[in-house]
Coordinates of C-alpha atoms in Angstrom, one line a residue:
X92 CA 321.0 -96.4 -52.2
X93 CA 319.3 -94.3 -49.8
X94 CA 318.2 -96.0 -46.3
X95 CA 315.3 -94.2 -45.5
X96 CA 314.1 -96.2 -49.2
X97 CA 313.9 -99.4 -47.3
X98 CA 311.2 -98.3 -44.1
X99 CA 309.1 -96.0 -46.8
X100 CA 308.8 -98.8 -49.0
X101 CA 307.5 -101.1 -46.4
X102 CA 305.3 -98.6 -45.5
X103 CA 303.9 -98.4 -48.6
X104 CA 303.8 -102.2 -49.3
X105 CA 301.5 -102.3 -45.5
X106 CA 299.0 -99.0 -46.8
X107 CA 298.7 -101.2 -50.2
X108 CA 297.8 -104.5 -48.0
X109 CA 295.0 -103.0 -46.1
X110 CA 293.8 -100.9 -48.3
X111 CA 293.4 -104.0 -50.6
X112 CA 292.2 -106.3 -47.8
X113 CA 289.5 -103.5 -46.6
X114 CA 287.9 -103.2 -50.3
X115 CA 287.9 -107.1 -50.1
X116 CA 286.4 -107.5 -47.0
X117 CA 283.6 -104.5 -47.9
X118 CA 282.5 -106.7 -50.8
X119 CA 282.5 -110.1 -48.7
X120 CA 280.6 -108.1 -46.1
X121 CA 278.2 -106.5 -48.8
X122 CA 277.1 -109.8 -50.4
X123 CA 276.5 -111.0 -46.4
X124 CA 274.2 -107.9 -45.8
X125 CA 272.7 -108.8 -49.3
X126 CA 272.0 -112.4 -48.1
X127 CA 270.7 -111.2 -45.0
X128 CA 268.4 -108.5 -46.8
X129 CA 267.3 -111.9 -49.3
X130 CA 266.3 -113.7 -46.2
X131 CA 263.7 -110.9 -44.8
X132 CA 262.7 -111.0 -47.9
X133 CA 261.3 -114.1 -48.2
X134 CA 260.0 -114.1 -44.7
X135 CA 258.1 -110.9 -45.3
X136 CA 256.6 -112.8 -48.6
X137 CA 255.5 -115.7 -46.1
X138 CA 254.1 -113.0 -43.7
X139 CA 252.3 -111.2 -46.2
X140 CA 250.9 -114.3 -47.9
X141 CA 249.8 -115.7 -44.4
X142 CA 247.6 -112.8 -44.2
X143 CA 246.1 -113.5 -47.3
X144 CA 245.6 -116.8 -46.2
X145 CA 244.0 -115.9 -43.1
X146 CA 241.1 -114.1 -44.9
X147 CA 240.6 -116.4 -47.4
X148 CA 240.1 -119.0 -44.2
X149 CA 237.7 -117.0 -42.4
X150 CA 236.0 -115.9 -45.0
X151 CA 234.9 -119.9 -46.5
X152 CA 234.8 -121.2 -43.1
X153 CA 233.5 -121.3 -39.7
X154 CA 237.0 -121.8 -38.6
X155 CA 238.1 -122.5 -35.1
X156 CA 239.0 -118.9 -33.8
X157 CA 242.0 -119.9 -31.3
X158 CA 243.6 -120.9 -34.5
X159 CA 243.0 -118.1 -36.5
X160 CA 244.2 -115.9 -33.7
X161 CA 247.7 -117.6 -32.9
X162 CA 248.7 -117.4 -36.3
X163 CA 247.9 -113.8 -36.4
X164 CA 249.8 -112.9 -33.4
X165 CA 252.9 -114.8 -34.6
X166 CA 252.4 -113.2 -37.7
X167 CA 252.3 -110.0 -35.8
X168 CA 255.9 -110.9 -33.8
X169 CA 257.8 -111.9 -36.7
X170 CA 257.3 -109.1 -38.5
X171 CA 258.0 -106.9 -35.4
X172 CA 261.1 -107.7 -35.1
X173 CA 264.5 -106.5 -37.8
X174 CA 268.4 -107.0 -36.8
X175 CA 270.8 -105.5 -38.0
X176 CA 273.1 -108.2 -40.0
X177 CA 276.7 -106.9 -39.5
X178 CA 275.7 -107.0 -35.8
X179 CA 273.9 -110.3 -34.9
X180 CA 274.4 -111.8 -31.8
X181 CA 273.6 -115.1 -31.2
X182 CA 270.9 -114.1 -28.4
X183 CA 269.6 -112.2 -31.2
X184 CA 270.0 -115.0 -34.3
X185 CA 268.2 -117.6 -31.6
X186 CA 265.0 -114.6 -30.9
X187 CA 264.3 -114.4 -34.6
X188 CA 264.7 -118.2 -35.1
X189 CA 261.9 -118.9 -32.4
X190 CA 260.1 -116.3 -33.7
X191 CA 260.0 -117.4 -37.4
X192 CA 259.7 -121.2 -35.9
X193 CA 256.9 -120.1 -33.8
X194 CA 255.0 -118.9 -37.1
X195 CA 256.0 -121.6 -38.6
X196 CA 254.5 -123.8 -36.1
X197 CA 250.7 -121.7 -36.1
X198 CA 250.9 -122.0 -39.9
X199 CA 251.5 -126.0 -40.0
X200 CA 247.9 -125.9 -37.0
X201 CA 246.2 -123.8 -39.1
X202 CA 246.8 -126.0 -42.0
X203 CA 246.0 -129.2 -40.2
X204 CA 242.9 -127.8 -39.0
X205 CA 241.5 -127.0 -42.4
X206 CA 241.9 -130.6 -43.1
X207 CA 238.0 -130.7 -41.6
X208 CA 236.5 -128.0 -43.7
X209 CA 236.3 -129.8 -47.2
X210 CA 235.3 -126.6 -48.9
X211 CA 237.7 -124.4 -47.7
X212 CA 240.3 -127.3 -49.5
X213 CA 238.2 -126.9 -52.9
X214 CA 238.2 -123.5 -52.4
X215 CA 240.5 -122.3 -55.4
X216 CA 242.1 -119.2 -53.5
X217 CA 243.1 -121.4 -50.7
X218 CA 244.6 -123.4 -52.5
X219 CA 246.6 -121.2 -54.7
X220 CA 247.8 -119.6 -51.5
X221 CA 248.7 -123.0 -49.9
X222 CA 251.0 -123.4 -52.7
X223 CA 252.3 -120.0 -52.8
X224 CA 253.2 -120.8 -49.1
X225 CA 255.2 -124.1 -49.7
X226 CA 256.7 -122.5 -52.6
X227 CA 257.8 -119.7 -50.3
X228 CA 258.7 -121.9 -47.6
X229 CA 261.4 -123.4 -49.9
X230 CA 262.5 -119.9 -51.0
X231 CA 263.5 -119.5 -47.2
X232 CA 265.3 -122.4 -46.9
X233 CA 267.4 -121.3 -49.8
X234 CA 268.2 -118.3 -48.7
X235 CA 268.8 -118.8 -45.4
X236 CA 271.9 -121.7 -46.7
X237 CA 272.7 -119.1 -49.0
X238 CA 273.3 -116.6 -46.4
X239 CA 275.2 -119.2 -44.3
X240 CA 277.5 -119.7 -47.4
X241 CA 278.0 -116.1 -48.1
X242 CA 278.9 -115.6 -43.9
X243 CA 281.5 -118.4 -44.1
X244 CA 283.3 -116.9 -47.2
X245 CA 283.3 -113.5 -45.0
X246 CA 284.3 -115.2 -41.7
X247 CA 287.3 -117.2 -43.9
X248 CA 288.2 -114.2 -45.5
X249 CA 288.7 -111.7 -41.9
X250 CA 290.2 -114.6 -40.6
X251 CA 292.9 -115.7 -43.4
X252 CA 295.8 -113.9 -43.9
X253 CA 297.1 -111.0 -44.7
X254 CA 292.9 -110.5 -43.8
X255 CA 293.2 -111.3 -40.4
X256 CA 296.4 -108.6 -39.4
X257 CA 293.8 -105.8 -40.8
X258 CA 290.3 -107.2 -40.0
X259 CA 289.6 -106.7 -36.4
X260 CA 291.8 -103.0 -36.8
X261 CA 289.1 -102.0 -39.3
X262 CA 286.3 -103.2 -37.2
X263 CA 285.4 -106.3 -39.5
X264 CA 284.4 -108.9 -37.2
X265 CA 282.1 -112.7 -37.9
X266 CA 278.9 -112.8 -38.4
X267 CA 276.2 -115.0 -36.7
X268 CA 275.1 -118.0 -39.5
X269 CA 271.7 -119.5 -39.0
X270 CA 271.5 -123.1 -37.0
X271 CA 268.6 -125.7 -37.4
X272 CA 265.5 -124.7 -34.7
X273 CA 266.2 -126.9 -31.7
X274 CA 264.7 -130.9 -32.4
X275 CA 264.9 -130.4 -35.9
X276 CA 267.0 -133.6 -36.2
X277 CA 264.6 -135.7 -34.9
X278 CA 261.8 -136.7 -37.7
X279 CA 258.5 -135.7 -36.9
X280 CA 255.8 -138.1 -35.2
X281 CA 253.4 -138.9 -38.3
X282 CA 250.3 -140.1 -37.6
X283 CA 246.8 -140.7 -39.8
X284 CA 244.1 -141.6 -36.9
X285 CA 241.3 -139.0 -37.6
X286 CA 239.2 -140.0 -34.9

């Protein structure tokens, strides 16, 4: 048998490794950048619904303008800012988690305030809208665990082997996951004194 069989067939055995671990990692790293594109989604539902909500607010009240104005301007920032999935940092992952939980946090005063305008609560467009916003609320959570679980079958698969000789070659590297907003473990203070 001919010797120079022995390297060329190695050869060939390594080109059909990587070429088969490349095509793999592609598709783990499409469905991340799929998941990713699934959670914009849903945030840019919540931000176009908010400014739906917004009008329907000022329109059937006289509403408490501060209020109105912060959730605007979060509005505003969160759909400012975009990030590229297959690069996240985690300086970037934390910016767009404050900014989504600072929306988040003018939507929930906005909502408590129209607690004193009992017509705005009959008002059948609010509350459509209110319920279009939980509805889409839960739609985030969703996705956003179903982009974690898409990242960690990525970050398994660049890491496992014969993945891991070719990953970081081909420039596959992990991606960021989304974390709870800081104090989300703690429950939150509940209290009923309308004074």
């Amino acid at each position: 048998m001919k010797k120079w069989l022995i390297p060329v067939g190695i050869i060939v055995i390594l080109v059909i490794m990587a070429v088969s671990s490349y095509n793999g990692l592609v598709g783990v790293q499409a469905d991340a950048k799929t998941a990713w594109s699934n959670v914009e989604s849903s945030y840019q539902r919540r931000n176009d619904l908010i400014g739906n909500l917004v009008k329907t607010v000022q329109g059937a009240a006289d509403f408490e303008k501060g209020t109105l104005t912060a959730v605007i301007e979060a509005r505003a920032k969160a759909t400012s800012m975009t990030i590229d999935p297959t690069n996240i940092t985690p300086e970037q992952m934390a910016q767009f988690q404050q900014t989504q939980d600072g929306l988040a946090g003018a939507l929930k005063s906005l909502l408590v305030t129209v607690e004193r305008y009992p017509d705005l609560k009959a008002n059948q467009n609010f509350l459509e809208l209110q319920a279009q916003l939980e509805g889409t609320e839960n739609r985030i959570n969703v996705v956003r665990d179903r982009y974690n679980e898409t990242v960690n079958i990525y970050d398994k698969k660049i890491k496992s082997f014969p993945n891991v000789l070719f990953a970081g070659i081909m420039g596959f590297k992990e991606m960021e996951r989304f974390k709870a907003a800081e104090g989300a473990e703690k429950a939150p203070d509940v209290n009923f004194d309308f004074k």
